mmCIF file of C-alpha atoms in Angstrom:
data_model
loop_
_atom_site.group_PDB
_atom_site.id
_atom_site.type_symbol
_atom_site.label_atom_id
_atom_site.label_comp_id
_atom_site.label_asym_id
_atom_site.label_seq_id
_atom_site.Cartn_x
_atom_site.Cartn_y
_atom_site.Cartn_z
ATOM 1 C CA MET A 1 20.139 3.948 11.631
ATOM 2 C CA SER A 2 23.198 1.717 11.285
ATOM 3 C CA SER A 3 23.758 -0.618 8.342
ATOM 4 C CA GLN A 4 23.340 -3.620 10.665
ATOM 5 C CA THR A 5 19.981 -2.295 11.850
ATOM 6 C CA ILE A 6 18.850 -1.664 8.278
ATOM 7 C CA ASN A 7 19.876 -5.169 7.211
ATOM 8 C CA ALA A 8 18.148 -6.711 10.234
ATOM 9 C CA LEU A 9 15.025 -4.663 9.540
ATOM 10 C CA ILE A 10 14.870 -5.668 5.875
ATOM 11 C CA THR A 11 15.508 -9.337 6.626
ATOM 12 C CA LEU A 12 12.954 -9.571 9.414
ATOM 13 C CA ARG A 13 10.334 -7.689 7.417
ATOM 14 C CA GLU A 14 10.791 -10.066 4.474
ATOM 15 C CA GLN A 15 10.591 -13.126 6.727
ATOM 16 C CA ILE A 16 7.398 -11.821 8.303
ATOM 17 C CA LEU A 17 5.741 -11.024 4.982
ATOM 18 C CA ASN A 18 6.633 -14.355 3.371
ATOM 19 C CA GLY A 19 5.417 -16.325 6.393
ATOM 20 C CA GLU A 20 8.812 -17.640 7.482
ATOM 21 C CA LEU A 21 8.024 -15.947 10.782
ATOM 22 C CA ALA A 22 4.424 -16.980 11.389
ATOM 23 C CA PRO A 23 1.574 -14.914 12.851
ATOM 24 C CA GLY A 24 1.591 -15.208 16.638
ATOM 25 C CA GLU A 25 5.213 -16.365 16.749
ATOM 26 C CA ARG A 26 7.191 -14.807 19.568
ATOM 27 C CA LEU A 27 10.461 -13.202 18.511
ATOM 28 C CA LEU A 28 13.278 -13.743 20.994
ATOM 29 C CA GLU A 29 16.231 -11.387 20.765
ATOM 30 C CA LEU A 30 18.878 -14.019 21.441
ATOM 31 C CA ALA A 31 17.434 -16.383 18.853
ATOM 32 C CA LEU A 32 17.356 -13.562 16.289
ATOM 33 C CA VAL A 33 20.949 -12.617 17.110
ATOM 34 C CA GLU A 34 22.006 -16.144 16.229
ATOM 35 C CA ARG A 35 19.687 -16.321 13.235
ATOM 36 C CA LEU A 36 20.852 -13.061 11.639
ATOM 37 C CA GLY A 37 24.418 -12.955 12.939
ATOM 38 C CA VAL A 38 24.243 -9.447 14.405
ATOM 39 C CA SER A 39 24.365 -8.027 17.920
ATOM 40 C CA ARG A 40 21.333 -7.372 20.139
ATOM 41 C CA THR A 41 21.304 -3.603 19.591
ATOM 42 C CA PRO A 42 20.359 -3.670 15.862
ATOM 43 C CA ILE A 43 17.908 -6.501 16.546
ATOM 44 C CA ARG A 44 16.217 -4.450 19.266
ATOM 45 C CA SER A 45 16.056 -1.380 16.993
ATOM 46 C CA ALA A 46 14.606 -3.417 14.114
ATOM 47 C CA LEU A 47 11.945 -4.955 16.357
ATOM 48 C CA THR A 48 10.927 -1.537 17.646
ATOM 49 C CA ARG A 49 10.605 -0.244 14.071
ATOM 50 C CA LEU A 50 8.541 -3.239 12.947
ATOM 51 C CA ALA A 51 6.233 -2.742 15.917
ATOM 52 C CA GLU A 52 5.798 0.903 14.882
ATOM 53 C CA GLU A 53 4.915 -0.293 11.377
ATOM 54 C CA GLY A 54 2.259 -2.569 12.858
ATOM 55 C CA LEU A 55 3.808 -5.876 11.828
ATOM 56 C CA LEU A 56 4.663 -6.827 15.402
ATOM 57 C CA GLU A 57 2.748 -6.470 18.663
ATOM 58 C CA GLU A 58 4.036 -6.188 22.201
ATOM 59 C CA ILE A 59 3.223 -9.152 24.410
ATOM 60 C CA SER A 60 2.814 -9.485 28.157
ATOM 61 C CA GLY A 61 6.076 -10.131 29.927
ATOM 62 C CA GLY A 62 7.981 -8.110 27.337
ATOM 63 C CA GLY A 63 9.109 -8.707 23.791
ATOM 64 C CA TYR A 64 7.207 -8.941 20.527
ATOM 65 C CA ALA A 65 5.201 -11.399 18.472
ATOM 66 C CA VAL A 66 4.255 -11.343 14.800
ATOM 67 C CA ARG A 67 0.855 -9.713 14.498
ATOM 68 C CA GLU A 68 -2.027 -11.645 12.974
ATOM 69 C CA PHE A 69 -4.500 -9.631 10.915
ATOM 70 C CA THR A 70 -8.094 -10.256 9.877
ATOM 71 C CA VAL A 71 -9.899 -9.441 6.646
ATOM 72 C CA ARG A 72 -11.615 -6.635 8.540
ATOM 73 C CA ASP A 73 -8.186 -5.204 9.365
ATOM 74 C CA ILE A 74 -7.417 -5.094 5.632
ATOM 75 C CA GLU A 75 -10.735 -3.366 4.946
ATOM 76 C CA ASP A 76 -10.091 -0.824 7.706
ATOM 77 C CA ALA A 77 -6.579 -0.133 6.423
ATOM 78 C CA ILE A 78 -7.875 0.491 2.889
ATOM 79 C CA GLU A 79 -10.627 2.773 4.209
ATOM 80 C CA ALA A 80 -8.084 4.684 6.293
ATOM 81 C CA ARG A 81 -5.836 5.154 3.259
ATOM 82 C CA GLY A 82 -8.808 6.307 1.218
ATOM 83 C CA SER A 83 -9.759 8.852 3.878
ATOM 84 C CA LEU A 84 -6.239 10.294 3.999
ATOM 85 C CA GLU A 85 -5.824 10.360 0.226
ATOM 86 C CA GLY A 86 -9.285 11.904 -0.046
ATOM 87 C CA MET A 87 -8.289 14.633 2.399
ATOM 88 C CA ALA A 88 -5.129 15.228 0.366
ATOM 89 C CA ALA A 89 -7.148 15.583 -2.842
ATOM 90 C CA ARG A 90 -9.625 17.971 -1.203
ATOM 91 C CA LEU A 91 -6.901 20.166 0.267
ATOM 92 C CA ALA A 92 -5.043 20.234 -3.047
ATOM 93 C CA ALA A 93 -8.232 21.399 -4.780
ATOM 94 C CA GLU A 94 -9.055 23.993 -2.137
ATOM 95 C CA ARG A 95 -5.524 25.386 -1.834
ATOM 96 C CA GLY A 96 -4.662 25.139 -5.505
ATOM 97 C CA VAL A 97 -1.651 23.463 -7.078
ATOM 98 C CA SER A 98 1.182 24.749 -9.190
ATOM 99 C CA PRO A 99 0.994 24.479 -12.992
ATOM 100 C CA LEU A 100 4.140 22.329 -12.928
ATOM 101 C CA ALA A 101 2.709 19.820 -10.449
ATOM 102 C CA LEU A 102 -0.540 19.667 -12.390
ATOM 103 C CA ARG A 103 1.315 19.089 -15.654
ATOM 104 C CA LYS A 104 3.350 16.262 -14.142
ATOM 105 C CA ILE A 105 0.338 14.374 -12.807
ATOM 106 C CA LYS A 106 -1.425 14.850 -16.146
ATOM 107 C CA GLU A 107 1.611 13.340 -17.855
ATOM 108 C CA SER A 108 1.131 10.290 -15.648
ATOM 109 C CA LEU A 109 -2.483 10.065 -16.836
ATOM 110 C CA GLU A 110 -1.253 10.112 -20.429
ATOM 111 C CA GLN A 111 1.133 7.240 -19.693
ATOM 112 C CA PHE A 112 -1.744 5.233 -18.208
ATOM 113 C CA ASP A 113 -3.773 5.915 -21.350
ATOM 114 C CA ARG A 114 -1.008 4.706 -23.633
ATOM 115 C CA LEU A 115 -0.579 1.544 -21.583
ATOM 116 C CA LEU A 116 -4.309 0.778 -21.634
ATOM 117 C CA GLU A 117 -4.590 1.147 -25.387
ATOM 118 C CA LYS A 118 -3.636 -2.524 -25.283
ATOM 119 C CA THR A 119 -6.545 -4.558 -23.887
ATOM 120 C CA ASP A 120 -4.712 -7.895 -23.667
ATOM 121 C CA LEU A 121 -2.299 -7.085 -20.869
ATOM 122 C CA GLU A 122 0.748 -9.272 -20.294
ATOM 123 C CA SER A 123 2.778 -9.587 -17.092
ATOM 124 C CA GLU A 124 5.168 -6.788 -18.077
ATOM 125 C CA ASP A 125 2.184 -4.504 -18.755
ATOM 126 C CA ILE A 126 0.824 -5.167 -15.262
ATOM 127 C CA GLU A 127 4.259 -4.441 -13.814
ATOM 128 C CA ARG A 128 4.299 -1.180 -15.780
ATOM 129 C CA TYR A 129 0.867 -0.311 -14.401
ATOM 130 C CA PHE A 130 2.200 -1.033 -10.909
ATOM 131 C CA ASP A 131 5.010 1.500 -11.384
ATOM 132 C CA LEU A 132 2.707 4.145 -12.871
ATOM 133 C CA ASN A 133 0.149 3.654 -10.127
ATOM 134 C CA GLU A 134 2.784 4.152 -7.441
ATOM 135 C CA LEU A 135 3.964 7.314 -9.181
ATOM 136 C CA PHE A 136 0.423 8.693 -9.534
ATOM 137 C CA HIS A 137 -0.484 8.156 -5.892
ATOM 138 C CA ASN A 138 2.792 9.705 -4.741
ATOM 139 C CA GLN A 139 2.164 12.710 -6.966
ATOM 140 C CA LEU A 140 -1.384 13.017 -5.618
ATOM 141 C CA ILE A 141 -0.152 13.206 -2.035
ATOM 142 C CA MET A 142 2.654 15.618 -2.914
ATOM 143 C CA LEU A 143 0.111 18.071 -4.332
ATOM 144 C CA THR A 144 -0.923 19.012 -0.797
ATOM 145 C CA GLU A 145 2.625 19.827 0.336
ATOM 146 C CA SER A 146 1.496 18.533 3.735
ATOM 147 C CA PHE A 147 4.056 16.742 5.881
ATOM 148 C CA VAL A 148 1.303 15.670 8.280
ATOM 149 C CA ILE A 149 -0.686 13.817 5.606
ATOM 150 C CA GLU A 150 2.449 12.351 4.014
ATOM 151 C CA HIS A 151 3.628 11.044 7.384
ATOM 152 C CA ALA A 152 0.236 9.557 8.261
ATOM 153 C CA LEU A 153 0.030 7.796 4.899
ATOM 154 C CA ARG A 154 3.518 6.353 5.271
ATOM 155 C CA ARG A 155 2.359 4.740 8.505
ATOM 156 C CA ILE A 156 -0.743 3.281 6.841
ATOM 157 C CA ASN A 157 1.162 2.098 3.773
ATOM 158 C CA ALA A 158 3.673 0.296 5.996
ATOM 159 C CA LEU A 159 0.978 -2.367 6.220
ATOM 160 C CA PRO A 160 1.660 -4.306 3.007
ATOM 161 C CA PHE A 161 -1.989 -4.825 2.062
ATOM 162 C CA ALA A 162 -3.000 -1.184 2.612
ATOM 163 C CA SER A 163 -1.161 0.546 -0.223
ATOM 164 C CA ALA A 164 -2.691 1.554 -3.524
ATOM 165 C CA ASN A 165 -0.659 -1.177 -5.235
ATOM 166 C CA ALA A 166 -1.437 -3.993 -2.814
ATOM 167 C CA PHE A 167 -3.784 -5.833 -5.161
ATOM 168 C CA VAL A 168 -2.395 -4.796 -8.552
ATOM 169 C CA MET A 169 -0.344 -7.949 -9.160
ATOM 170 C CA ALA A 170 -3.288 -10.135 -8.106
ATOM 171 C CA GLN A 171 -5.069 -8.955 -11.250
ATOM 172 C CA SER A 172 -2.762 -11.170 -13.319
ATOM 173 C CA GLU A 173 -4.528 -14.180 -11.764
ATOM 174 C CA LEU A 174 -8.086 -12.840 -11.902
ATOM 175 C CA GLY A 175 -8.316 -12.405 -15.663
ATOM 176 C CA ASN A 176 -9.922 -8.950 -15.610
ATOM 177 C CA ALA A 177 -6.878 -6.713 -15.280
ATOM 178 C CA TRP A 178 -7.666 -4.371 -18.179
ATOM 179 C CA LYS A 179 -11.250 -3.771 -17.034
ATOM 180 C CA VAL A 180 -10.216 -2.979 -13.459
ATOM 181 C CA PHE A 181 -7.319 -0.783 -14.593
ATOM 182 C CA PHE A 182 -9.579 1.063 -17.040
ATOM 183 C CA VAL A 183 -12.085 1.852 -14.280
ATOM 184 C CA ALA A 184 -9.234 2.975 -12.015
ATOM 185 C CA GLN A 185 -7.844 5.209 -14.751
ATOM 186 C CA GLU A 186 -11.213 6.900 -15.243
ATOM 187 C CA GLN A 187 -11.236 7.556 -11.511
ATOM 188 C CA HIS A 188 -7.688 8.938 -11.714
ATOM 189 C CA ARG A 189 -8.814 11.293 -14.448
ATOM 190 C CA GLY A 190 -11.845 12.457 -12.486
ATOM 191 C CA ILE A 191 -9.733 13.145 -9.395
ATOM 192 C CA VAL A 192 -7.255 15.269 -11.332
ATOM 193 C CA GLU A 193 -10.062 17.173 -13.089
ATOM 194 C CA ALA A 194 -11.736 17.917 -9.760
ATOM 195 C CA ILE A 195 -8.457 19.191 -8.301
ATOM 196 C CA GLU A 196 -7.805 21.365 -11.336
ATOM 197 C CA ASN A 197 -11.353 22.791 -11.169
ATOM 198 C CA ARG A 198 -10.956 23.523 -7.423
ATOM 199 C CA GLU A 199 -13.821 21.143 -6.553
ATOM 200 C CA GLY A 200 -12.660 19.954 -3.162
ATOM 201 C CA THR A 201 -15.697 17.928 -2.107
ATOM 202 C CA ARG A 202 -15.822 16.105 -5.438
ATOM 203 C CA ALA A 203 -12.075 15.418 -5.391
ATOM 204 C CA GLU A 204 -12.331 13.900 -1.914
ATOM 205 C CA SER A 205 -15.367 11.777 -2.772
ATOM 206 C CA LEU A 206 -13.801 10.417 -5.980
ATOM 207 C CA THR A 207 -10.552 9.589 -4.211
ATOM 208 C CA ARG A 208 -12.277 7.692 -1.414
ATOM 209 C CA GLU A 209 -14.330 5.788 -3.980
ATOM 210 C CA HIS A 210 -11.131 4.996 -5.859
ATOM 211 C CA ALA A 211 -9.633 3.396 -2.731
ATOM 212 C CA ARG A 212 -12.726 1.227 -2.382
ATOM 213 C CA LEU A 213 -11.854 -0.363 -5.716
ATOM 214 C CA SER A 214 -9.243 -2.273 -3.705
ATOM 215 C CA LEU A 215 -12.016 -3.589 -1.458
ATOM 216 C CA SER A 216 -13.813 -4.973 -4.486
ATOM 217 C CA THR A 217 -10.627 -6.654 -5.688
ATOM 218 C CA LEU A 218 -10.032 -8.061 -2.208
ATOM 219 C CA LYS A 219 -13.415 -9.783 -2.178
ATOM 220 C CA THR A 220 -12.694 -11.338 -5.568
ATOM 221 C CA ALA A 221 -9.129 -12.324 -4.661
ATOM 222 C CA LEU A 222 -10.252 -14.093 -1.486
ATOM 223 C CA LYS A 223 -11.964 -16.657 -3.711
ATOM 224 C CA THR A 224 -8.830 -17.383 -5.767
ATOM 225 C CA GLN A 225 -5.756 -18.899 -4.117
ATOM 226 C CA ALA A 226 -3.431 -17.960 -6.970
ATOM 227 C CA ALA A 227 -4.511 -14.327 -6.686
ATOM 228 C CA LEU A 228 -4.069 -14.335 -2.924
ATOM 229 C CA GLU A 229 -0.479 -15.454 -3.331
ATOM 230 C CA GLN A 230 0.184 -12.221 -5.249
ATOM 231 C CA VAL A 231 -0.965 -10.023 -2.350
ATOM 232 C CA PRO A 232 1.958 -8.950 -0.132
ATOM 233 C CA GLY A 233 1.675 -9.899 3.506
ATOM 234 C CA LEU A 234 -1.377 -12.094 3.089
ATOM 235 C CA LYS A 235 0.276 -14.863 5.099
ATOM 236 C CA LEU A 236 -0.300 -12.596 8.106
ATOM 237 C CA VAL A 237 -4.056 -12.594 7.549
ATOM 238 C CA TYR A 238 -6.419 -15.050 9.147
ATOM 239 C CA THR A 239 -8.968 -16.159 6.553
ATOM 240 C CA PRO A 240 -11.543 -18.584 8.018
ATOM 241 C CA ASN A 241 -12.708 -21.351 5.704
#
């Protein structure tokens, strides 16, 4: 992928997520060439990639439009992620994991614990949780050593509201960050224990339940405009009054 294509991809993705390119808006190659100052080839490549990520949809007559999502789409995306992560946890438990990989994910649990010793979390603490959460979920998937599951999850996580971190920053506006993070950490711990004990069914069940914590946060965030503004890609979502 050329540097021009990468730059076009990054720019267009940002403009879609921040609402500069609105849901339903048709994207015309020539207009984008003028807008971004690049040739048609990188624009065409970027549009194809964004369609593969699910942010654009093909329209009759050719070309693409910005996809509009519903709350149900968010729920489905979270459930799909939970199913894939649950499968990863089950396979890791059934196949066994290396002592080194297990030690590294346990070290992440210890970092969560140290962070949550402080109950009055500030913005930098929530940002730290964000980083640790991303690390933990990446480590969880890597335990399976499965390209197929990793690839499938990358496709799901390309939707900005599907990832494990999609609603983390919204907690800063909901006032219950520590409580939610504490519950999530207990779930993290249970997942790792189940994997270590080779309890595949339990590991899968706990992981799927952990993903559903995002569904609970979604329902709360939908009632708070300030929280919604912290959720990436929410400008793509149709929320009826």
